[in-house]
Short mmCIF file of C-alpha atoms in Angstrom, two decimals:
data_model
loop_
_atom_site.label_atom_id
_atom_site.label_comp_id
_atom_site.label_asym_id
_atom_site.label_seq_id
_atom_site.Cartn_x
_atom_site.Cartn_y
_atom_site.Cartn_z
CA MET A 1 15.39 11.68 13.98
CA ILE A 2 12.83 9.22 15.32
CA PHE A 3 14.31 6.08 13.71
CA ALA A 4 17.24 6.00 16.12
CA PRO A 5 17.91 4.47 19.55
CA SER A 6 16.05 6.31 22.31
CA ASP A 7 14.35 5.57 25.62
CA ASP A 8 12.32 8.79 25.49
CA PRO A 9 8.54 8.42 25.03
CA LEU A 10 7.43 9.27 21.49
CA ASP A 11 4.35 11.50 21.20
CA VAL A 12 2.35 10.60 18.07
CA THR A 13 -0.63 12.38 16.56
CA LEU A 14 -2.66 10.33 14.08
CA LEU A 15 -4.64 12.56 11.76
CA LEU A 16 -7.50 10.46 10.38
CA PHE A 17 -9.49 11.08 7.20
CA PRO A 18 -12.83 9.56 6.22
CA GLY A 19 -12.56 6.40 4.14
CA LEU A 20 -9.38 5.26 5.85
CA SER A 21 -8.67 1.54 6.00
CA LEU A 22 -9.48 0.13 9.42
CA LEU A 23 -6.71 -2.41 8.97
CA SER A 24 -4.16 0.29 8.14
CA LEU A 25 -5.15 2.23 11.25
CA ALA A 26 -4.84 -0.87 13.43
CA ALA A 27 -1.49 -1.77 11.88
CA THR A 28 -0.24 1.72 12.72
CA LEU A 29 -1.72 2.16 16.16
CA ASP A 30 -1.63 -1.24 17.85
CA PRO A 31 2.13 -1.90 17.50
CA MET A 32 2.68 1.14 19.72
CA ARG A 33 0.38 -0.39 22.30
CA GLY A 34 2.19 -3.67 21.86
CA ALA A 35 5.57 -2.03 22.40
CA ASN A 36 4.36 -0.41 25.61
CA ARG A 37 3.18 -3.82 26.82
CA VAL A 38 6.43 -5.58 25.92
CA LEU A 39 8.60 -2.85 27.43
CA GLY A 40 6.42 -2.32 30.48
CA ARG A 41 6.46 1.44 30.12
CA PRO A 42 4.93 4.16 27.89
CA ALA A 43 7.45 4.14 25.07
CA PHE A 44 4.70 5.56 22.82
CA ARG A 45 1.92 8.02 23.56
CA TRP A 46 -0.71 8.81 20.97
CA LYS A 47 -3.86 10.68 20.22
CA LEU A 48 -6.33 10.33 17.36
CA VAL A 49 -7.68 13.48 15.72
CA SER A 50 -9.69 14.51 12.68
CA MET A 51 -9.71 17.87 10.94
CA ASP A 52 -12.98 18.99 12.56
CA GLY A 53 -13.10 16.74 15.61
CA THR A 54 -15.94 14.56 14.32
CA MET A 55 -15.61 10.80 14.05
CA PRO A 56 -14.37 9.81 10.59
CA ALA A 57 -15.98 6.67 9.12
CA ALA A 58 -13.59 3.95 7.93
CA SER A 59 -14.03 2.45 4.49
CA CYS A 60 -16.11 -0.34 6.08
CA GLY A 61 -18.48 2.26 7.57
CA LEU A 62 -17.29 1.98 11.15
CA PRO A 63 -16.97 5.41 12.85
CA ILE A 64 -13.64 5.97 14.62
CA PRO A 65 -13.73 7.85 17.94
CA VAL A 66 -11.15 10.67 18.07
CA ASP A 67 -9.74 12.83 20.84
CA GLY A 68 -10.73 16.05 19.12
CA ALA A 69 -9.91 18.38 16.25
CA PHE A 70 -6.40 18.62 14.80
CA ASP A 71 -4.48 21.52 16.28
CA ALA A 72 -1.86 22.41 13.69
CA GLY A 73 -0.01 24.59 16.17
CA ALA A 74 0.41 21.91 18.82
CA PRO A 75 3.83 20.25 18.94
CA GLN A 76 4.26 16.50 18.68
CA ASP A 77 7.13 14.18 17.90
CA VAL A 78 5.36 12.51 14.98
CA LEU A 79 2.41 13.50 12.82
CA MET A 80 0.94 10.54 10.92
CA VAL A 81 -1.55 11.25 8.16
CA VAL A 82 -3.83 8.25 7.76
CA ALA A 83 -6.00 8.17 4.65
CA ALA A 84 -7.13 5.76 1.95
CA PHE A 85 -9.91 5.88 -0.63
CA GLU A 86 -10.34 9.17 -2.48
CA ALA A 87 -7.81 10.93 -0.29
CA THR A 88 -7.25 13.51 -3.04
CA ARG A 89 -10.70 15.02 -2.38
CA PHE A 90 -9.35 16.24 0.96
CA ALA A 91 -6.48 18.12 -0.69
CA THR A 92 -8.05 21.52 -0.08
CA SER A 93 -6.09 24.63 0.70
CA PRO A 94 -7.08 24.78 4.43
CA ILE A 95 -6.29 21.10 5.01
CA LEU A 96 -2.95 21.23 3.21
CA LYS A 97 -2.03 24.39 5.10
CA ALA A 98 -2.82 22.63 8.38
CA ILE A 99 -0.73 19.58 7.43
CA ARG A 100 2.21 21.81 6.51
CA ALA A 101 1.91 23.69 9.78
CA GLY A 102 1.65 20.41 11.76
CA ALA A 103 4.71 19.03 9.97
CA LYS A 104 6.70 22.10 10.97
CA ARG A 105 5.88 21.44 14.63
CA SER A 106 6.83 17.75 14.33
CA VAL A 107 10.15 15.94 14.36
CA ALA A 108 8.85 13.61 11.65
CA THR A 109 5.76 13.30 9.44
CA GLY A 110 4.41 10.02 8.06
CA GLY A 111 1.89 9.11 5.41
CA ILE A 112 -0.02 5.88 5.91
CA GLU A 113 -1.34 4.37 2.67
CA SER A 114 -2.92 7.32 0.79
CA GLY A 115 -1.78 9.72 3.42
CA SER A 116 1.29 10.08 1.23
CA TRP A 117 -0.92 11.82 -1.37
CA LEU A 118 -1.88 14.51 1.11
CA MET A 119 1.74 14.89 2.10
CA GLY A 120 2.65 15.25 -1.56
CA PHE A 121 -0.01 17.89 -2.17
CA ALA A 122 1.27 19.69 0.91
CA GLY A 123 4.74 19.87 -0.62
CA LEU A 124 6.34 17.66 2.04
CA LEU A 125 7.74 15.08 -0.39
CA GLU A 126 9.63 17.29 -2.86
CA GLY A 127 13.17 15.99 -3.23
CA ARG A 128 12.34 12.99 -1.01
CA ARG A 129 11.89 9.30 -1.57
CA ALA A 130 8.34 8.05 -0.94
CA THR A 131 5.80 5.35 -1.71
CA THR A 132 2.05 4.77 -1.65
CA HIS A 133 -0.30 1.85 -2.27
CA TRP A 134 0.78 -0.16 -5.28
CA GLU A 135 -2.48 0.51 -7.16
CA ASP A 136 -1.64 4.23 -7.24
CA LEU A 137 2.14 4.21 -7.83
CA GLU A 138 2.06 5.24 -11.50
CA ASP A 139 -0.39 8.09 -10.92
CA PHE A 140 1.47 9.14 -7.77
CA ALA A 141 4.77 9.36 -9.68
CA ALA A 142 3.12 11.31 -12.50
CA ARG A 143 1.49 13.77 -10.09
CA PHE A 144 4.65 14.39 -8.04
CA PRO A 145 7.59 14.38 -10.48
CA GLU A 146 9.87 15.98 -7.89
CA THR A 147 9.46 12.94 -5.62
CA ASP A 148 11.56 9.81 -6.03
CA VAL A 149 8.71 7.30 -5.99
CA GLN A 150 9.64 3.78 -4.94
CA PRO A 151 7.55 0.55 -5.17
CA ASP A 152 8.76 -0.40 -1.69
CA ARG A 153 6.54 -1.54 1.17
CA PHE A 154 7.58 1.53 3.16
CA VAL A 155 10.13 4.28 2.67
CA ILE A 156 11.98 6.21 5.39
CA ASP A 157 13.58 9.47 4.25
CA GLU A 158 13.59 11.46 7.45
CA PRO A 159 11.99 13.68 8.42
CA VAL A 160 9.30 11.96 6.32
CA PHE A 161 8.23 8.37 5.91
CA THR A 162 5.49 6.72 3.85
CA THR A 163 3.90 3.28 3.66
CA GLY A 164 2.09 1.27 1.01
CA GLY A 165 -0.85 -0.25 2.90
CA ALA A 166 -1.89 -2.16 5.99
CA THR A 167 0.85 -4.76 6.40
CA PRO A 168 3.52 -2.32 5.14
CA ALA A 169 2.32 0.05 7.90
CA LEU A 170 2.86 -2.77 10.40
CA ASP A 171 6.33 -3.37 8.92
CA CYS A 172 7.16 0.32 9.19
CA MET A 173 6.03 0.47 12.83
CA LEU A 174 8.09 -2.62 13.65
CA ALA A 175 11.06 -0.91 12.00
CA LEU A 176 10.45 2.14 14.20
CA ILE A 177 10.27 -0.05 17.30
CA ARG A 178 13.42 -1.88 16.25
CA ALA A 179 15.32 1.35 15.63
CA ARG A 180 14.37 2.83 19.01
CA HIS A 181 14.22 -0.21 21.27
CA GLY A 182 16.13 -3.00 19.59
CA TYR A 183 15.54 -6.04 17.44
CA SER A 184 14.41 -8.25 20.32
CA THR A 185 11.63 -5.83 21.25
CA ALA A 186 10.44 -5.65 17.62
CA LEU A 187 10.34 -9.44 17.42
CA ASP A 188 8.37 -9.61 20.66
CA VAL A 189 5.85 -7.11 19.32
CA ALA A 190 5.56 -9.00 16.02
CA SER A 191 4.96 -12.17 18.00
CA LEU A 192 1.90 -10.59 19.62
CA TYR A 193 0.26 -10.71 16.21
CA ILE A 194 1.78 -14.10 15.25
CA TYR A 195 3.50 -12.10 12.49
CA GLU A 196 6.58 -13.96 11.35
CA GLU A 197 7.63 -11.99 8.29
CA VAL A 198 9.29 -8.84 9.60
CA ARG A 199 10.09 -7.11 6.34
CA THR A 200 12.46 -4.35 5.28
CA GLY A 201 11.27 -1.21 3.54
CA SER A 202 13.00 -2.17 0.30
CA ASP A 203 10.77 -5.23 -0.18
CA VAL A 204 8.59 -4.49 -3.18
CA GLN A 205 4.83 -4.36 -2.70
CA PRO A 206 3.22 -7.42 -4.27
CA ILE A 207 0.09 -7.23 -6.40
CA VAL A 208 -0.85 -10.79 -5.50
CA SER A 209 -0.46 -12.07 -1.94
CA LEU A 210 1.16 -15.44 -2.48
CA GLY A 211 0.94 -16.81 1.04
CA ARG A 212 2.23 -20.37 1.28
CA ILE A 213 2.70 -20.71 -2.50
CA ARG A 214 6.18 -19.29 -2.00
CA GLN A 215 7.10 -22.16 0.28
CA HIS A 216 5.23 -24.98 -1.43
CA GLU A 217 5.87 -24.05 -5.08
CA PRO A 218 8.40 -21.25 -5.49
CA ARG A 219 8.48 -21.69 -9.28
CA VAL A 220 4.82 -20.76 -9.54
CA ALA A 221 5.41 -17.81 -7.17
CA GLU A 222 8.29 -16.61 -9.35
CA ALA A 223 6.17 -16.97 -12.49
CA ILE A 224 3.38 -14.92 -10.93
CA ARG A 225 5.83 -12.19 -9.94
CA LEU A 226 7.05 -12.08 -13.56
CA MET A 227 3.47 -11.72 -14.73
CA GLU A 228 2.89 -8.92 -12.23
CA THR A 229 5.83 -6.93 -13.52
CA HIS A 230 4.86 -7.39 -17.16
CA ILE A 231 1.20 -6.36 -17.15
CA ASP A 232 1.52 -3.80 -19.93
CA ARG A 233 3.82 -5.89 -22.15
CA PRO A 234 2.90 -9.51 -21.45
CA LEU A 235 5.58 -12.18 -21.73
CA THR A 236 4.88 -15.43 -23.52
CA ILE A 237 4.29 -18.44 -21.28
CA ALA A 238 7.33 -20.08 -22.93
CA ALA A 239 9.48 -17.08 -21.91
CA ILE A 240 8.20 -17.22 -18.36
CA ALA A 241 8.88 -20.94 -18.20
CA ARG A 242 12.48 -20.39 -19.37
CA ARG A 243 13.06 -17.73 -16.73
CA VAL A 244 11.67 -19.98 -14.03
CA GLY A 245 13.80 -22.85 -15.24
CA VAL A 246 11.15 -25.36 -16.31
CA SER A 247 9.57 -26.46 -19.58
CA THR A 248 6.31 -24.87 -20.77
CA ARG A 249 4.50 -28.14 -20.17
CA ALA A 250 5.89 -28.44 -16.64
CA LEU A 251 4.79 -24.89 -15.85
CA GLU A 252 1.29 -25.74 -17.10
CA THR A 253 1.23 -28.73 -14.75
CA LEU A 254 2.53 -26.71 -11.77
CA PHE A 255 -0.09 -24.00 -12.27
CA LEU A 256 -2.99 -26.44 -12.62
CA LYS A 257 -1.88 -28.18 -9.44
CA THR A 258 -1.25 -25.03 -7.43
CA VAL A 259 -3.82 -22.43 -8.54
CA GLU A 260 -6.14 -24.64 -10.64
CA LEU A 261 -5.68 -22.49 -13.74
CA SER A 262 -3.34 -22.68 -16.68
CA PRO A 263 -0.58 -20.03 -16.64
CA GLY A 264 -2.14 -18.39 -19.69
CA ALA A 265 -5.57 -18.15 -18.08
CA TYR A 266 -4.08 -16.92 -14.83
CA TYR A 267 -2.08 -14.22 -16.69
CA VAL A 268 -5.15 -12.96 -18.56
CA THR A 269 -7.17 -12.88 -15.33
CA LEU A 270 -4.39 -10.90 -13.62
CA ARG A 271 -4.39 -8.32 -16.43
CA LEU A 272 -8.18 -8.09 -16.47
CA LYS A 273 -8.27 -7.48 -12.73
CA ALA A 274 -5.76 -4.66 -13.22
CA ALA A 275 -7.95 -3.28 -16.02
CA ARG A 276 -11.02 -3.47 -13.81
CA ARG A 277 -9.29 -1.48 -11.05
CA LEU A 278 -8.40 1.21 -13.55
CA VAL A 279 -11.93 1.25 -14.96
CA LEU A 280 -13.57 1.59 -11.54
CA ASP A 281 -11.00 3.70 -9.67
CA THR A 282 -9.77 6.15 -12.34
CA ASN A 283 -11.13 8.23 -15.22
CA LEU A 284 -8.48 7.06 -17.69
CA PRO A 285 -9.73 6.55 -21.25
CA ILE A 286 -10.49 2.92 -22.04
CA ALA A 287 -7.87 3.03 -24.78
CA ASP A 288 -5.22 3.96 -22.21
CA ILE A 289 -6.41 1.18 -19.91
CA ALA A 290 -6.14 -1.32 -22.75
CA GLU A 291 -2.55 -0.20 -23.39
CA ARG A 292 -1.61 -0.33 -19.70
CA THR A 293 -2.90 -3.87 -19.34
CA GLY A 294 -1.38 -5.35 -22.49
CA PHE A 295 -4.42 -5.50 -24.78
CA SER A 296 -3.83 -4.61 -28.42
CA ALA A 297 -7.03 -2.59 -28.80
CA ILE A 298 -10.17 -1.48 -27.00
CA ALA A 299 -12.14 -4.21 -28.74
CA SER A 300 -9.92 -7.02 -27.45
CA LEU A 301 -10.05 -5.63 -23.92
CA SER A 302 -13.82 -5.27 -24.11
CA ARG A 303 -14.35 -8.84 -25.28
CA ALA A 304 -12.15 -10.30 -22.57
CA PHE A 305 -13.59 -7.93 -19.93
CA ARG A 306 -17.16 -8.94 -20.81
CA ARG A 307 -16.30 -12.65 -20.61
CA GLN A 308 -14.64 -12.19 -17.19
CA PHE A 309 -17.02 -9.69 -15.53
CA GLY A 310 -20.26 -9.93 -17.50
CA ALA A 311 -20.20 -6.43 -18.96
CA PRO A 312 -17.79 -4.33 -21.07
CA PRO A 313 -15.59 -1.68 -19.42
CA SER A 314 -17.80 1.22 -20.49
CA VAL A 315 -20.85 -0.30 -18.78
CA ALA A 316 -18.86 -1.22 -15.64
CA ARG A 317 -17.68 2.40 -15.39
CA ARG A 318 -21.20 3.79 -15.68
CA GLN A 319 -22.42 1.45 -12.98
CA ARG A 320 -19.61 2.10 -10.50
CA LEU A 321 -21.64 4.67 -8.54
#
């Protein structure tokens, strides 16, 4: 087990795939460097590899230097699979075989963001708890029914662990540092990044990053969270106001003051953004997208979508390439 007290150096191999998020990579890699600095010794040792030894380009286009090609037969303490956009296109038989072989030679295997998809295709998550980025949770659960999919920021079910995205990867690495080297060390590492919110894995991934809204107007934050969890079957604004503990009129005033939109307009925009992600990032039928985002029919989704984005869903999908 790697999430346990230990003074032994941890050897980590980060297997990088093209399209990875640069922020997710940094959130995974730099806390290890930070821990070494805080502790004054090499508590973590790492190498970056790709499947063929060439530099993978991050989603922003920046090429990432690597130490060489992935050697599936080489032992390491931890194998971390780091992937993001379109990770499923890398789920080929040779790659999955290599990941399985690497996992066998590792004490633990982690999936960063969409790296969990490749772990799932490799059969490493059967009978395990796992997570992935919140945009893909439904599809992930449908594709891997033998996996107990959680909406958490990160999930540790040793010998595997998975994370949702960039800041959840940072949270997971801080949890690893805390488990091995103590709470004080984890806080010191978090302080290097002026990161005050050291989270637990069971914290649910948010769709909307609320920032200071939670501190300045928690009732609006709670209302937005209710909207997030009722995308497919929208609540009435009156029902949301009751759950938050204010009148409908008061909620209207709070939203206008805080986010400069009425709660109704904000809710529709939230659902349309979810619809747009499904239009651009999946091949789901438009009728299914309408149902998933709480629109009664394709026509009502199309009208609202055109008003928001300037074109109906069908046109947006054709233009995505």
